[in-house]
Short mmCIF file of C-alpha atoms in Angstrom, two decimals:
data_model
loop_
_atom_site.label_atom_id
_atom_site.label_comp_id
_atom_site.label_asym_id
_atom_site.label_seq_id
_atom_site.Cartn_x
_atom_site.Cartn_y
_atom_site.Cartn_z
CA MET H 1 102.15 122.22 99.66
CA SER H 2 103.07 121.29 103.26
CA ASN H 3 105.95 118.91 104.33
CA MET H 4 105.34 115.27 103.08
CA SER H 5 105.67 114.26 106.95
CA GLU H 6 102.61 116.16 107.50
CA GLN H 7 100.40 114.37 104.92
CA HIS H 8 98.66 111.09 105.73
CA SER H 9 98.55 108.36 103.30
CA ILE H 10 95.75 106.33 103.00
CA LEU H 11 94.87 103.13 100.74
CA LEU H 12 91.40 102.53 100.03
CA PHE H 13 90.58 98.57 99.32
CA GLY H 14 87.28 96.62 98.87
CA LEU H 15 84.81 95.37 96.58
CA THR H 16 83.54 97.05 93.50
CA GLY H 17 80.71 99.58 94.07
CA HIS H 18 81.24 99.96 97.83
CA GLY H 19 82.53 103.50 97.53
CA LYS H 20 86.23 103.64 97.55
CA SER H 21 86.49 106.16 94.79
CA SER H 22 83.72 108.38 96.44
CA ILE H 23 85.70 108.54 99.67
CA ALA H 24 89.03 109.19 97.75
CA ASN H 25 87.44 112.18 96.15
CA MET H 26 86.07 113.44 99.38
CA LEU H 27 89.55 113.13 101.05
CA ILE H 28 91.17 115.08 98.10
CA GLN H 29 88.53 117.52 96.67
CA GLY H 30 86.21 117.80 99.81
CA ASP H 31 83.28 116.50 98.08
CA ILE H 32 81.96 114.28 95.10
CA HIS H 33 79.97 117.00 93.20
CA HIS H 34 82.44 118.54 90.92
CA ASP H 35 82.00 117.88 87.26
CA VAL H 36 85.20 116.15 86.95
CA ASN H 37 86.44 114.32 89.91
CA LYS H 38 89.93 113.07 90.58
CA PHE H 39 88.60 109.47 90.99
CA VAL H 40 86.15 108.26 88.49
CA ILE H 41 82.81 107.32 90.13
CA ASN H 42 79.58 105.89 89.03
CA ASN H 43 76.47 104.26 90.73
CA ALA H 44 76.98 100.83 89.26
CA ALA H 45 78.27 97.66 90.65
CA VAL H 46 80.74 97.39 87.85
CA GLY H 47 84.02 99.11 88.44
CA GLU H 48 85.25 102.33 87.24
CA SER H 49 88.93 102.15 88.36
CA PHE H 50 91.08 100.34 85.76
CA GLN H 51 94.47 100.89 87.77
CA ILE H 52 95.56 102.00 91.20
CA GLU H 53 94.90 105.64 91.24
CA CYS H 54 96.80 108.21 93.52
CA SER H 55 95.92 111.84 94.08
CA ILE H 56 97.68 114.20 96.70
CA ASN H 57 96.70 117.39 98.39
CA ASP H 58 97.83 119.22 101.46
CA GLU H 59 96.54 116.72 103.92
CA PHE H 60 96.47 113.36 102.25
CA ILE H 61 98.18 111.05 99.94
CA VAL H 62 95.28 108.70 98.75
CA TYR H 63 95.58 105.56 96.66
CA ASP H 64 92.28 104.19 95.29
CA THR H 65 92.78 100.60 94.20
CA VAL H 66 90.70 98.77 91.53
CA GLY H 67 87.61 97.23 92.97
CA ILE H 68 87.93 93.44 93.87
CA GLY H 69 85.36 90.77 93.43
CA GLU H 70 84.30 91.43 89.61
CA PRO H 71 83.64 88.41 87.61
CA GLU H 72 85.96 87.23 84.82
CA THR H 73 83.81 89.18 82.62
CA GLY H 74 84.37 92.45 84.47
CA LYS H 75 86.51 95.52 83.44
CA VAL H 76 89.26 94.37 85.88
CA PRO H 77 88.38 90.66 86.79
CA HIS H 78 89.16 89.64 90.49
CA LYS H 79 92.22 87.82 90.07
CA LYS H 80 94.00 90.39 87.93
CA ALA H 81 92.92 92.90 90.53
CA VAL H 82 94.33 91.24 93.32
CA LYS H 83 97.68 90.59 91.45
CA MET H 84 97.72 94.18 90.42
CA ILE H 85 97.20 95.40 94.25
CA ARG H 86 99.80 92.78 95.72
CA ASP H 87 102.40 93.50 93.17
CA TYR H 88 102.19 97.32 93.34
CA PHE H 89 102.29 97.59 97.01
CA THR H 90 104.87 94.71 97.27
CA THR H 91 107.22 96.51 94.98
CA CYS H 92 106.72 100.00 95.78
CA GLN H 93 106.71 99.44 99.65
CA LEU H 94 104.95 102.64 100.33
CA PRO H 95 104.69 104.00 103.80
CA LEU H 96 100.95 103.87 104.72
CA ASN H 97 99.31 105.53 107.69
CA TYR H 98 96.06 103.96 107.07
CA ILE H 99 94.97 100.90 105.01
CA ALA H 100 91.29 101.03 104.69
CA PHE H 101 88.76 98.04 103.95
CA VAL H 102 85.81 99.81 102.47
CA LYS H 103 82.32 97.82 103.04
CA LYS H 104 78.90 98.95 102.26
CA LYS H 105 76.55 98.70 105.19
CA GLY H 106 74.74 95.35 105.78
CA ARG H 107 75.44 91.89 107.06
CA CYS H 108 78.85 90.48 106.10
CA THR H 109 78.52 88.35 103.06
CA GLU H 110 80.74 85.23 102.54
CA GLU H 111 82.36 87.04 99.64
CA GLU H 112 83.19 89.97 101.87
CA CYS H 113 84.60 87.90 104.65
CA LYS H 114 87.03 86.23 101.92
CA MET H 115 87.93 89.60 100.88
CA PHE H 116 88.83 91.08 104.19
CA LYS H 117 90.97 87.89 104.83
CA LEU H 118 92.69 88.54 101.59
CA PHE H 119 93.01 92.26 102.62
CA LYS H 120 94.83 90.96 105.97
CA GLU H 121 96.91 88.66 103.82
CA ILE H 122 97.98 91.25 101.25
CA PHE H 123 98.92 93.77 104.10
CA GLU H 124 100.24 91.41 106.65
CA GLY H 125 102.39 92.94 109.17
CA SER H 126 100.67 96.24 108.92
CA GLU H 127 97.64 95.57 111.02
CA ASN H 128 98.17 98.54 113.43
CA ASN H 129 97.30 100.76 110.30
CA PHE H 130 94.02 98.88 109.48
CA ILE H 131 90.79 100.77 109.55
CA ILE H 132 87.29 99.71 108.23
CA ILE H 133 85.10 102.49 106.52
CA ILE H 134 81.23 101.44 106.32
CA THR H 135 79.41 103.46 103.63
CA HIS H 136 75.81 104.05 103.05
CA SER H 137 75.47 103.85 106.88
CA VAL H 138 74.78 105.56 110.14
CA THR H 139 77.12 105.19 113.17
CA LYS H 140 75.02 102.73 115.05
CA VAL H 141 74.85 100.30 112.22
CA GLY H 142 78.31 100.93 111.13
CA ASN H 143 79.60 99.88 114.50
CA GLU H 144 77.44 96.48 114.47
CA VAL H 145 79.07 95.81 111.04
CA VAL H 146 82.43 96.39 112.26
CA LYS H 147 81.93 93.97 115.22
CA GLU H 148 80.63 91.37 112.85
CA ILE H 149 83.72 91.60 110.69
CA VAL H 150 85.82 91.54 113.82
CA THR H 151 84.20 88.22 115.06
CA LYS H 152 84.03 86.53 111.66
CA VAL H 153 87.58 87.20 110.57
CA GLY H 154 89.44 87.64 113.52
CA LEU H 155 90.83 91.08 113.64
CA ALA H 156 92.09 92.35 117.10
CA CYS H 157 90.59 95.68 118.09
CA ALA H 158 92.79 98.28 119.80
#
């Protein structure tokens, strides 16, 4: 394995079912078509991740968080997921090159705006490392969604 300083650490944060685990698999494995993936994925809106998962290759250290926004009856209810993420990253104080908010294409819902504000609150002070990843999208649509998020929740663009 290469020197740890050459690796890029990335945290994936977002609503359940928006593609965090798929992105994590692509970064670590190069695709999501293996019989067994490092990060469990499905095509449902019910989360598959029960805890914060981490995997490492020569290029990346990837942290795949539990999905947020699940109801109390979900596998990891929203409040528990938020506490888990907040506690883990506050306690560990890991150096993160990229803190990615993963959002499925489409207009920003009120719930997504609340989740992005929560994302900013949890990782306050690390704004220079924030990125937004739009899944299920093409570049033009993705860029429009990013502009909408910036306008609605007040994230300065560099």
